[in-house]
XYZ file of C-alpha atoms in Angstrom:
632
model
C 0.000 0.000 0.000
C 1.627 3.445 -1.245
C -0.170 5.622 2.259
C 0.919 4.094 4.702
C -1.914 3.385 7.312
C -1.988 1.874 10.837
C -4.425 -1.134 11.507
C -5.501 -3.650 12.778
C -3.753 -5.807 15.747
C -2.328 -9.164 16.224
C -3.243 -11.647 18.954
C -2.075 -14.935 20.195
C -2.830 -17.399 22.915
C -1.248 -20.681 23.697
C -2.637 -22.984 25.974
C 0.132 -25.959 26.823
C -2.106 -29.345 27.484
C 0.576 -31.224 28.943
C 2.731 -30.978 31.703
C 6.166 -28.635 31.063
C 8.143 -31.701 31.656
C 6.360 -33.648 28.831
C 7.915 -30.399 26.622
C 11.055 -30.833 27.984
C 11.194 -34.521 27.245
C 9.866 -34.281 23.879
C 11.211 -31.135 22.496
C 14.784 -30.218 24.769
C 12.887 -27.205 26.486
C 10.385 -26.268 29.231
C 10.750 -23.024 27.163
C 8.370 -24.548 23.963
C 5.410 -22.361 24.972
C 7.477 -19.287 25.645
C 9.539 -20.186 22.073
C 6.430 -20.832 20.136
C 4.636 -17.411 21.210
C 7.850 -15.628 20.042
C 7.075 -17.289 16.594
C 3.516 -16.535 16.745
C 4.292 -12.702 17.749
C 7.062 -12.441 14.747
C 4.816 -14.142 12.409
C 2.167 -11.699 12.848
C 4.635 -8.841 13.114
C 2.804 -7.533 10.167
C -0.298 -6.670 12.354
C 1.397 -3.905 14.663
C 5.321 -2.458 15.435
C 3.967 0.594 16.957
C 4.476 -2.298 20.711
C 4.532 -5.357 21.617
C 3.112 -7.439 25.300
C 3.468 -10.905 26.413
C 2.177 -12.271 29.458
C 2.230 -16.045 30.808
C 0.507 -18.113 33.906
C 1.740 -20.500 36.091
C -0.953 -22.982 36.856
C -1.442 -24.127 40.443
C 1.096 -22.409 42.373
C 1.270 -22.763 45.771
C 0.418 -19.053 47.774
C 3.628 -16.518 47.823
C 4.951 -17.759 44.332
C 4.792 -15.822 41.387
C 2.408 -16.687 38.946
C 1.819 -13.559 36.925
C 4.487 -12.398 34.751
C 4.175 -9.623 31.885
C 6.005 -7.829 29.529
C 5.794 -4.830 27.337
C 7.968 -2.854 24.814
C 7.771 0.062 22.691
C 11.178 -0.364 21.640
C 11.740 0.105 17.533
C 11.755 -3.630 17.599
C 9.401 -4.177 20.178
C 8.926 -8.263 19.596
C 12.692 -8.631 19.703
C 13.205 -6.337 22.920
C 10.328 -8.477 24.741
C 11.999 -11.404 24.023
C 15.497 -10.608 24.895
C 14.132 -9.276 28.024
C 12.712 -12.135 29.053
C 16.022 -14.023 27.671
C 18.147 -12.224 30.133
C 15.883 -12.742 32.987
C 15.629 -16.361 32.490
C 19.355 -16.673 31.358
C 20.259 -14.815 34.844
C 18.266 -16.977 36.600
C 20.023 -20.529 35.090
C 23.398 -19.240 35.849
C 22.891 -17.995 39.407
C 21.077 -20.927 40.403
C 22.525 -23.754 37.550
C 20.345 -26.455 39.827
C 17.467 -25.075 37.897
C 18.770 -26.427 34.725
C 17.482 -29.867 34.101
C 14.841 -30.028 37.056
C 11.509 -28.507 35.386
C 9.445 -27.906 38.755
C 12.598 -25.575 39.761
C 12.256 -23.983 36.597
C 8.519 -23.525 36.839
C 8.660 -22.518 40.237
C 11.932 -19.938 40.678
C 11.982 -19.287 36.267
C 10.048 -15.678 35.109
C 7.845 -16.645 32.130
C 7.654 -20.323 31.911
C 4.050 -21.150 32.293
C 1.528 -23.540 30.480
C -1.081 -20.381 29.386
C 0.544 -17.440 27.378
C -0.887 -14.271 25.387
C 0.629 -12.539 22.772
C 0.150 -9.118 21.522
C 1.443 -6.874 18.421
C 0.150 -3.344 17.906
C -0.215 -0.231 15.630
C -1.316 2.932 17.888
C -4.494 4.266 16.558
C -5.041 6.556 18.737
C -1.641 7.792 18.509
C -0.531 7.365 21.527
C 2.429 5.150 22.040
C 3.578 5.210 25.507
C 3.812 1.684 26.964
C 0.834 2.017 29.123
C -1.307 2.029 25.714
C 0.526 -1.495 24.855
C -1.707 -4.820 25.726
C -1.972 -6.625 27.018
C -3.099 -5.068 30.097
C -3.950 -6.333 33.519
C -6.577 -5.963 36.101
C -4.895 -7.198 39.540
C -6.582 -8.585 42.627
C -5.557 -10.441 45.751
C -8.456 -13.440 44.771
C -6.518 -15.387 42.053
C -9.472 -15.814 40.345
C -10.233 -12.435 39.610
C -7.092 -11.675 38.232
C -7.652 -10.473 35.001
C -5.303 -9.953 31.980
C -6.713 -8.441 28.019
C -5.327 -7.965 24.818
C -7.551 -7.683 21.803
C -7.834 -6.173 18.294
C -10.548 -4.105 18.377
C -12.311 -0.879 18.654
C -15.554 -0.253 20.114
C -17.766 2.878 18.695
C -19.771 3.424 21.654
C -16.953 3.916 25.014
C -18.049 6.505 26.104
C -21.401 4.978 26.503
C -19.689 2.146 27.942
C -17.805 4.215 30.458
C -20.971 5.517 31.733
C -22.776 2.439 32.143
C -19.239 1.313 34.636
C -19.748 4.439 36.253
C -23.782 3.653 36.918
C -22.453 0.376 38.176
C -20.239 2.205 40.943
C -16.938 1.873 39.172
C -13.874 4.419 38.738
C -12.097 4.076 35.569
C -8.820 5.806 35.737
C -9.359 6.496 32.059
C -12.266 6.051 28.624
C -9.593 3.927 26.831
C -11.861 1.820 25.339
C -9.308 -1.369 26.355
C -9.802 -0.104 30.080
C -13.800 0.174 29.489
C -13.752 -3.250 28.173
C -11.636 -4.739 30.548
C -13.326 -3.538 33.493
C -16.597 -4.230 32.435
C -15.620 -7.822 32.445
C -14.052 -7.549 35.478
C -17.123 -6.075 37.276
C -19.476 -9.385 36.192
C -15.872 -11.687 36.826
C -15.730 -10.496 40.739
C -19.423 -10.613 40.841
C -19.624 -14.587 39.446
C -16.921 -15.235 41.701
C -18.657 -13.887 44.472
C -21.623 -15.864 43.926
C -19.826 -19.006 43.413
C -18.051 -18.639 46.801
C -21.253 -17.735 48.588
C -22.404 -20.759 47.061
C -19.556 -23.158 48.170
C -19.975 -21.433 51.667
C -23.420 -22.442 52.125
C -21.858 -26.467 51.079
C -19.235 -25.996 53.758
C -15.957 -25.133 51.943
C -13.551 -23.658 53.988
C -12.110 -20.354 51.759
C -8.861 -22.096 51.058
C -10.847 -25.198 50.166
C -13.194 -23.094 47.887
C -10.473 -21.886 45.780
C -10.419 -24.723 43.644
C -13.984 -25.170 43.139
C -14.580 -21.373 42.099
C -11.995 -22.509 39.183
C -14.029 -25.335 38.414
C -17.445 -23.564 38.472
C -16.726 -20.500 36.926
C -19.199 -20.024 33.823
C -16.626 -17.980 31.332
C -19.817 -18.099 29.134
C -22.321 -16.391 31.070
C -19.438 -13.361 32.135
C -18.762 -12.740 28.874
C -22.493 -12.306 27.670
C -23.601 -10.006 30.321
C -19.855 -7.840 29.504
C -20.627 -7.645 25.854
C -24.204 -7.246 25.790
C -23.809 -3.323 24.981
C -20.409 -3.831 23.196
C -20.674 -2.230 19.493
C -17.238 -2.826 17.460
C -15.438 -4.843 15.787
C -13.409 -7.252 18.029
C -11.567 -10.587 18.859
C -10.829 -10.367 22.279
C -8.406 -12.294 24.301
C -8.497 -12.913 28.231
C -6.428 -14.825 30.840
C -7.799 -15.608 34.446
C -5.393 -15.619 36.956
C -6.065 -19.319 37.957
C -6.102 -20.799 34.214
C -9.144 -20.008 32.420
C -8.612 -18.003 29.224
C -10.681 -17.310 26.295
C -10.736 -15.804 22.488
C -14.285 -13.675 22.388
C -14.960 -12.752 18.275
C -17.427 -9.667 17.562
C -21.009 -10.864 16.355
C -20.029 -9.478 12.636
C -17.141 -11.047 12.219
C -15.578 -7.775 11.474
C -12.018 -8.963 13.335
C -10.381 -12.171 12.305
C -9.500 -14.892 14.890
C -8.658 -18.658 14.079
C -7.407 -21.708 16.336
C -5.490 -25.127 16.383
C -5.945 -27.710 18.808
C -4.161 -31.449 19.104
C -3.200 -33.334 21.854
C -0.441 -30.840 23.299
C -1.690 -27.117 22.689
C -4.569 -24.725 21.624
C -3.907 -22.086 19.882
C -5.507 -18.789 18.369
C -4.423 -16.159 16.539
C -5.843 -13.599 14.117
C -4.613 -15.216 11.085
C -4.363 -18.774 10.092
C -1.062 -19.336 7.872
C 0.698 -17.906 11.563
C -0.902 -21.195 13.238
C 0.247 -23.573 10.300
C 3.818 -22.252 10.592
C 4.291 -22.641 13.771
C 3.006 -25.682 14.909
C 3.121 -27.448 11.158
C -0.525 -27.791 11.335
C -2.534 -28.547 8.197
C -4.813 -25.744 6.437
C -7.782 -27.728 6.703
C -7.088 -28.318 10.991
C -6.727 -24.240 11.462
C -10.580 -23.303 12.082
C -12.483 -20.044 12.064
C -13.622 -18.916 15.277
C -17.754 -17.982 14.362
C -18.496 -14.418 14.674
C -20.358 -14.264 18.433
C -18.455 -16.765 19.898
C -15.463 -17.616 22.350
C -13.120 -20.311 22.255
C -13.006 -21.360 26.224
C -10.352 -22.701 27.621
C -10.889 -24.022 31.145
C -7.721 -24.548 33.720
C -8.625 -28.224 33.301
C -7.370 -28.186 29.538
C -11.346 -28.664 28.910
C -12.164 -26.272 25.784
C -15.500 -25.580 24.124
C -16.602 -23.509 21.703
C -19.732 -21.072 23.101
C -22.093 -18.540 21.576
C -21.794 -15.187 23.370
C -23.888 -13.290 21.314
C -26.298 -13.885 18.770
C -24.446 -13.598 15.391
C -25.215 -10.533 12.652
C -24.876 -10.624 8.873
C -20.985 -12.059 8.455
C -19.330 -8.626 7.448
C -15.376 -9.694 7.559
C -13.104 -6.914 7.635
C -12.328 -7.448 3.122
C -9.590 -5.263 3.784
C -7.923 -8.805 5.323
C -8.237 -10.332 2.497
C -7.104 -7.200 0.429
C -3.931 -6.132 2.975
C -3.873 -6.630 6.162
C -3.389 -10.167 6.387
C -0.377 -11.746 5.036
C -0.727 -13.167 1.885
C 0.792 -16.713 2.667
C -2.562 -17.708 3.930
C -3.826 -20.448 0.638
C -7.621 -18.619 0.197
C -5.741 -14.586 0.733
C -3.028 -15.483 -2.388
C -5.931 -16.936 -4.402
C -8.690 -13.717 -3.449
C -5.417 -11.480 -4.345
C -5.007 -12.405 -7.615
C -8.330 -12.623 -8.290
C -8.382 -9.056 -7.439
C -5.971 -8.302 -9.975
C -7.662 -10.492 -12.941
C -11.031 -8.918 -12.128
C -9.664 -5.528 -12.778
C -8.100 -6.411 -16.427
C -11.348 -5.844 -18.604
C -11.147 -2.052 -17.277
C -7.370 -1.711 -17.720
C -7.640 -2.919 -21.176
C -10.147 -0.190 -21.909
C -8.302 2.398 -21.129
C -4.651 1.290 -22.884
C -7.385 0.532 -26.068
C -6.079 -3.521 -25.765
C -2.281 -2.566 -26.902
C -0.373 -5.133 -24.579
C 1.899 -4.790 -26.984
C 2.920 -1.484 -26.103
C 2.082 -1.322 -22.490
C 4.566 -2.001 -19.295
C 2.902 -3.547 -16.381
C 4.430 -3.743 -13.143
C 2.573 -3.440 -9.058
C 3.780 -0.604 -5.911
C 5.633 -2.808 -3.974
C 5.456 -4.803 -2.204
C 1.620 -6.281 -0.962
C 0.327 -5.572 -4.430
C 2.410 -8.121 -5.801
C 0.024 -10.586 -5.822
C -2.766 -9.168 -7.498
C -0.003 -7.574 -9.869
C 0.635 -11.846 -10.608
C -3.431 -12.255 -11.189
C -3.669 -8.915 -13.501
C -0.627 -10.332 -15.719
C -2.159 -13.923 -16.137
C -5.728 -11.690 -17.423
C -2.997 -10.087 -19.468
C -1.262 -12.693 -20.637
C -4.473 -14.591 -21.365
C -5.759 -11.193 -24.098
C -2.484 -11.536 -25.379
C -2.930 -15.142 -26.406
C -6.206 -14.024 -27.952
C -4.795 -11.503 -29.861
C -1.794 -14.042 -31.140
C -4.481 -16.265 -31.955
C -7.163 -13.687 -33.741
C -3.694 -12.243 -35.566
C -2.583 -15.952 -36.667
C -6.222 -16.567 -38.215
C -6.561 -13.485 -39.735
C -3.150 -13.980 -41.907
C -3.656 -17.783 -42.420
C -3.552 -18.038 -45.990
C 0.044 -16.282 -46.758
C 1.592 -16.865 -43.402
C 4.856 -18.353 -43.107
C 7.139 -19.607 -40.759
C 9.004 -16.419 -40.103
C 5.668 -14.675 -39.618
C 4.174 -17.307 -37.472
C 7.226 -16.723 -35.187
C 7.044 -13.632 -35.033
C 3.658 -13.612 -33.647
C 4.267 -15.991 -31.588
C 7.684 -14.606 -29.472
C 5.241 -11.425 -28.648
C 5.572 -11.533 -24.929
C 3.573 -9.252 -21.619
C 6.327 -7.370 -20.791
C 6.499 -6.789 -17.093
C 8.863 -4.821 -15.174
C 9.704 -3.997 -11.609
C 9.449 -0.488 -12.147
C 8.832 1.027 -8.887
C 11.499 0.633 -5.889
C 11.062 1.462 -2.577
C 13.907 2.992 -1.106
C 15.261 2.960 2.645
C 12.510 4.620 5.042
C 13.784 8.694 4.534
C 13.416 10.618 7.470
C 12.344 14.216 6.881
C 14.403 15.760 9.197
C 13.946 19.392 8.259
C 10.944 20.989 9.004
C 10.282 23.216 5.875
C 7.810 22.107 3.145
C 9.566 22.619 0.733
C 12.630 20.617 1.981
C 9.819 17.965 2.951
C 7.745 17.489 0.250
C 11.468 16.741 -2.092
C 12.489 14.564 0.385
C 8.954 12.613 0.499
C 9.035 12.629 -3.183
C 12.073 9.990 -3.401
C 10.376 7.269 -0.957
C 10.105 5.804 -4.714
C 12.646 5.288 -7.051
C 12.132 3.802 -10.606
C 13.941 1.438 -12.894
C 15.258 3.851 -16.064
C 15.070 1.884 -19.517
C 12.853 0.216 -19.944
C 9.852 2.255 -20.676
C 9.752 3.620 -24.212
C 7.349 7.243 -24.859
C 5.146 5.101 -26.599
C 4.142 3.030 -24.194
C 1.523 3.078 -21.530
C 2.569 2.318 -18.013
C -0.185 0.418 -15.550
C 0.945 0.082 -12.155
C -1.166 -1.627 -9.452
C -2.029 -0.762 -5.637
C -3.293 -2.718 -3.100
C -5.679 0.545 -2.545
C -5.165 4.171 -2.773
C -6.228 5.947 0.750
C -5.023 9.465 0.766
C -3.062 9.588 -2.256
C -0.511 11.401 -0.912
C 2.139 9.457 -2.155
C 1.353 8.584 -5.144
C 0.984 12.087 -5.583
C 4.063 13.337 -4.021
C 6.856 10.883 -4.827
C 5.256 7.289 -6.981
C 3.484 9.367 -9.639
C 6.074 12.528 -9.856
C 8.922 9.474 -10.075
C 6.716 7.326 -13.171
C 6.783 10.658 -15.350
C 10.337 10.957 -15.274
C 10.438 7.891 -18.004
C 8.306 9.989 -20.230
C 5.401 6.947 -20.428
C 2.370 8.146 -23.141
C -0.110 7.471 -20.329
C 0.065 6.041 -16.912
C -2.821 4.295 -15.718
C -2.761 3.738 -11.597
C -4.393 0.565 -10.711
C -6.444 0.008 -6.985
C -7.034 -3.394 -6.416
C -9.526 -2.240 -3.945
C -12.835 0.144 -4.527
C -12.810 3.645 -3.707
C -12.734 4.291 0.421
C -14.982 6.621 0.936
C -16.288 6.253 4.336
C -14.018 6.258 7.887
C -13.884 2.939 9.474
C -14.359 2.621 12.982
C -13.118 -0.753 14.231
C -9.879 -0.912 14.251
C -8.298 0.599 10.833
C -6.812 3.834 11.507
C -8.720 5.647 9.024
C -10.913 8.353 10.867
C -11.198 11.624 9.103
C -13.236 12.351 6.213
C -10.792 14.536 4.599
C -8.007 12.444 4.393
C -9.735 10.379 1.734
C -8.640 11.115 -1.975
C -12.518 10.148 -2.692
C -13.736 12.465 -0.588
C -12.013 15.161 -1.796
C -12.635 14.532 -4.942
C -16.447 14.195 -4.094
C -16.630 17.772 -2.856
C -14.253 19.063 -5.793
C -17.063 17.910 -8.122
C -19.833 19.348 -5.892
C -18.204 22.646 -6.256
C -17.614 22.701 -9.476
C -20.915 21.522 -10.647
C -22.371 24.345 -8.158
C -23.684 21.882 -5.747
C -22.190 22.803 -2.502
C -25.925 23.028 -0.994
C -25.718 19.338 -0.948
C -22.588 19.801 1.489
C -24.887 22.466 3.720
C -27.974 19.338 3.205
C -26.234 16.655 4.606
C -24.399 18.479 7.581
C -27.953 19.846 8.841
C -29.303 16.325 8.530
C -26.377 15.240 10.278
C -26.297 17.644 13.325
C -30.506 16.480 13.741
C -29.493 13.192 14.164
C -26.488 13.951 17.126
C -29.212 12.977 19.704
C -30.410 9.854 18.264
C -29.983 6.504 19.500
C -27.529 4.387 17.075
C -30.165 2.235 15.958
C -32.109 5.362 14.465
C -28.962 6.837 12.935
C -28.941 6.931 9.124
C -25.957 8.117 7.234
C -26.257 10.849 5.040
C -22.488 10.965 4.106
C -23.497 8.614 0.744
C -25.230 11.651 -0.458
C -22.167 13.479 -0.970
C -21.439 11.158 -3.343
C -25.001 10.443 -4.976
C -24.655 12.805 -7.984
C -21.138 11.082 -9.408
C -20.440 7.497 -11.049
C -17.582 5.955 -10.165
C -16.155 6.994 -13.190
C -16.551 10.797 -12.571
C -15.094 10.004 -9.118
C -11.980 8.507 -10.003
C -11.142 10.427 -13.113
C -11.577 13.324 -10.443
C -8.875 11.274 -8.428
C -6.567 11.595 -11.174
C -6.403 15.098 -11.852
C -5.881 15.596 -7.873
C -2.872 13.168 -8.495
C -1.499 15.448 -11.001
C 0.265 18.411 -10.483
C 1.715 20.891 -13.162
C 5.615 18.903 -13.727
C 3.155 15.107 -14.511
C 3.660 15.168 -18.520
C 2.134 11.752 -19.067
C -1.832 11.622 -19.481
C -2.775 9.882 -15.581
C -5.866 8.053 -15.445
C -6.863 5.801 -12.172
C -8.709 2.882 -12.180
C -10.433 1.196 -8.957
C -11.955 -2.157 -8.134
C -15.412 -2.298 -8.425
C -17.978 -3.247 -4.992
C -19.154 -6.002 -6.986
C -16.121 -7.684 -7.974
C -14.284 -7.282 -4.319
C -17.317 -9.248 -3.304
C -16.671 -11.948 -5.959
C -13.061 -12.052 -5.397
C -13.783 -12.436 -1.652
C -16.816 -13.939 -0.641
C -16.705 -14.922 2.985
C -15.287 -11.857 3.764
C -18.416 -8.992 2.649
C -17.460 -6.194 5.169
C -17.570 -3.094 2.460
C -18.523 0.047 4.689
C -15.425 1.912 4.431
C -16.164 1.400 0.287
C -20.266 1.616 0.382
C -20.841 3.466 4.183
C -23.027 0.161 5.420
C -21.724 -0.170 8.668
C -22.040 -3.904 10.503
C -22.911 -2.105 13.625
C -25.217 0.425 14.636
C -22.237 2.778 16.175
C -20.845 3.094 12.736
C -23.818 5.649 10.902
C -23.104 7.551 13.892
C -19.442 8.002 13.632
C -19.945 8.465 10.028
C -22.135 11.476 10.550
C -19.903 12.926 13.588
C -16.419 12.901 10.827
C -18.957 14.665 8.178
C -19.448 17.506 11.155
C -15.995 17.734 11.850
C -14.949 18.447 8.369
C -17.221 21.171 7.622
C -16.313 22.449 11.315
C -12.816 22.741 10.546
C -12.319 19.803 13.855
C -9.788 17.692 13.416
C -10.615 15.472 16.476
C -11.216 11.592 15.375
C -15.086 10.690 15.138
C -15.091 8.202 18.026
């Protein structure tokens, strides 16, 4: 993706099933869990470097031993810090006491880190702020073992502050509206109150507290906690929680909107938010990696016993497509094939506008997640081509001869790496003037092999801002003097802000947008823009269900069409010589390309949850307010 955006998260719990000495037996190490979770977190590095956490239990430790441990880093390579961190501490520990070495219940007991339940956690800062109190996971500490709590999620909830309110109403104190706080302590406030229950219960039976300890473990209902918690959540989420005495659990939103898979065999569960992570890791075949079903939670008792629950009642399936598009790496067997079928769905449209001269036409992709699509728009390529060849050989069948058959036949796609991204620049001086030169060679290009007769077509993953395209990838193309460079997104045009976990909140830092309201002015329609921010501010006391959003009107006037050939001219500025055209996926198609995965709002404004037409509505009033405070 040329604009760089922050997203998403990446989580990952491992549940050992068998004692650490069966790990140390088997595999040299009662390290594995600690070992594999550093895979898991590096695998998945994709999903967040903005900080890293890592937290492990100790089951059934006796009272005064540690059996929390945690660790967090904000570090420029935070997985690698968190790791050597916890290296050194358990390195230390083996040399001071070298005893320790080969007996595993030393290790477990005296050892930081080496437990059987572990959480991972990789993160972009949406919110921008990136002090290490912001990084999961995060942890809710009590004397009562059991209501220990510990979260890490990928997710972002539209309605906080609503939700901070209702923990207020409940006699609560947050120290803060972070909606990872809100969420946490909300299902901390129904944890202490099962647990109280339980041990009033178990009173009334005769337990002695230390002899009810071990049946509140046993009789917790994870289940029933998490529905009454997440009966008001609205977001997009796949939640992760660890109870200090060995329950833990995955929770996925009702929409599906956030990704979370899982593995389980004889010696480990595991979940993660994306699938090829799991198959790596533990070797694990593609069809053994499930899909956790939007409303439920994976439970994981401290017996080992798991089930799979429904928390709430499942919505349409809207799946984040940007997974599928992006986000996710493209390793995963369904991603690689939706990819390139992103890229062959597009060719009908690219042919159009280079009039079906593959002769004289240069493709090549932005590096480096648009590679794959770049591989399914050649094949469509390749495949006209061949049609051509043939409709050329027919044609000339009655005086063709050998030379001329060869000739048609050694016409190849000719496919370049054109555009290279160069080492990350840092725009040191402040000017922007200085800037914008600097930020224009992010991009270099590969001189020589584009003649001023051809067309260039260069493919995207998507095109967000546009920024630098405009600034460095389309200023650097026009330097090889191309007849006509056509910019290819192998996603629709994002029009809308999303609101569960992409970091994509302002109206007017969409290309689309901008373009939208371009062509309003210039077709003297600005009263629209007036229209919809009236009908917007009449709605700011409405309850989310009864929230419509009249952003898509901004946009009702234009085709697609008039949109992105908009686009283009904003990509241009007066030194772009070539003619620029821009050509995006079509709603239709993405949906084709990927059809488990039909979560569209940030291309079509139909948002999964009701929270989303509001937030919509609140960006529209801060643009035309001149705000620039995020919509939720």
């Amino acid at each position: 993706m040329s604009d760089a955006i922050k997203h998403e998260c990446g989580i990952s719990v491992i549940r050992l099933l068998k004692p650490l000495e069966y790990y140390k037996e088997k595999y040299g190490s009662a390290f594995y869990g600690v070992n594999k979770m550093y895979l898991m977190m590096e695998k998945q590095h994709n999903r967040g470097q903005d900080g890293a956490g890592f937290a492990s239990i100790k089951l059934d430790m006796a009272p005064g031993e540690r059996y929390i441990s945690r660790q967090r880093s904000i570090a420029q390579q935070p997985i690698q810090d968190i790791f050597a961190q916890i290296n050194s501490r358990i390195n230390q520990t083996l040399l001071e006491h070298p005893e320790y070495a080969d007996d595993v219940a030393l290790q477990k007991r005296h050892v930081p880190y080496v437990g059987e339940l572990l959480l991972g956690h990789v993160r972009y800062g949406t919110f921008g702020k990136n002090s290490v109190e912001s990084v999961h996971p995060f942890l809710r500490q009590n004397n009562w073992m059991h209501r220990n709590l510990i979260v890490a999620g990928n997710f972002n909830m539209t309605n906080v502050f609503k939700l901070f309110d209702k923990l207020v109403e409940l006699g609560q104190h947050p120290k803060e509206k972070a909606d990872t706080i809100t969420v946490m302590e909300k299902i901390g406030h129904f944890l202490d109150d099962a647990v109280a229950k339980v041990y009033k219960k178990l009173k009334k039976e005769g337990f002695s507290k230390f002899e009810a300890s071990p049946q509140i473990a046993e009789r917790l209902n994870i289940a029933k906690i998490l529905k009454k918690a997440s009966k008001d959540w609205d977001g997009g989420y796949a939640m992760a929680g660890l109870l200090g005495h060995g329950d833990s659990f995955v929770l996925r939103d009702p929409s599906g909107i956030r990704p979370a898979y899982y593995y389980k065999d004889d010696e480990v569960v595991v979940i993660a938010s994306e699938r090829p992570v799991i198959q790596t890791v533990f070797n694990a075949k593609f069809e053994d990696v499930h899909e956790l079903d939007p409303g439920h939670a994976m439970i994981i008792k401290k017996s080992g016993a798991t089930s799979i629950e429904k928390i709430q009642e499942p919505h349409e399936r809207k799946a984040c497509s940007f997974e599928r598009i992006y986000f996710s790496r493209g390793s995963d067997a369904e991603i690689y094939q939706e990819r390139k079928e992103l890229g062959r769905l597009l060719m009908p449209e690219v042919l159009k506008h280079i009039q079906h001269d593959t002769q004289n036409t240069v493709f090549s992709y932005i590096p480096n997640t648009a590679e794959t699509s770049f591989y399914g728009m050649v094949e469509a390529a390749q495949a006209e081509l061949d049609k051509q060849k043939a409709d050329e050989i027919l044609e000339r069948r009655n005086e063709l001869d050998k030379e001329g058959l060869k000739e048609i036949l050694s016409k190849k796609l000719r496919t370049e790496k054109i555009a290279i991204k160069d080492v990350k620049l840092r725009t040191f001086i402040t000017e922007d003037s200085s800037r914008d030169d600097l930020v224009a060679h992010v991009y270099d290009v590969t001189y020589g092999v584009v003649k001023e007769s051809d067309n260039l077509v260069i493919i995207d993953d998507s095109i967000v801002r546009g920024t630098t395209l405009k600034k460095s990838i389309i200023k650097m193309l026009s330097r090889l003097n191309p007849k006509k460079i056509v910019v290819v997104s192998s996603a629709p045009q994002i029009r809308y802000p999303d609101c569960y976990g992409i970091d994509m909140a302002k109206l007017q830092d969409f290309i689309a947008f901008r373009a939208a309201i371009d062509l309003l002015k210039e077709q003297n329609k600005e009263d629209i823009i007036d229209q919809v921010y009236q009908k917007c501010l009449s709605q700011v006391d409405f309850e989310d269900t009864e929230v419509v959003n009249y952003v898509k009107k901004i946009y009702e006037p234009f085709t697609d069409e008039q949109v992105s050939d908009k686009i283009a001219e904003l990509l241009k500025d007066e030194t772009t010589k070539p003619e620029v055209s821009v050509i995006y996926q079509k709603v239709a198609d993405l949906h084709k390309a990927c059809p488990k995965n039909l979560g569209d709002w940030y291309f079509t404004g139909d948002y999964p949850t009701a929270g989303g037409n509001r937030v919509v509505n609140r960006a529209f009033i801060n643009y035309v307010e001149g705000n620039l405070k995020r919509a939720y």
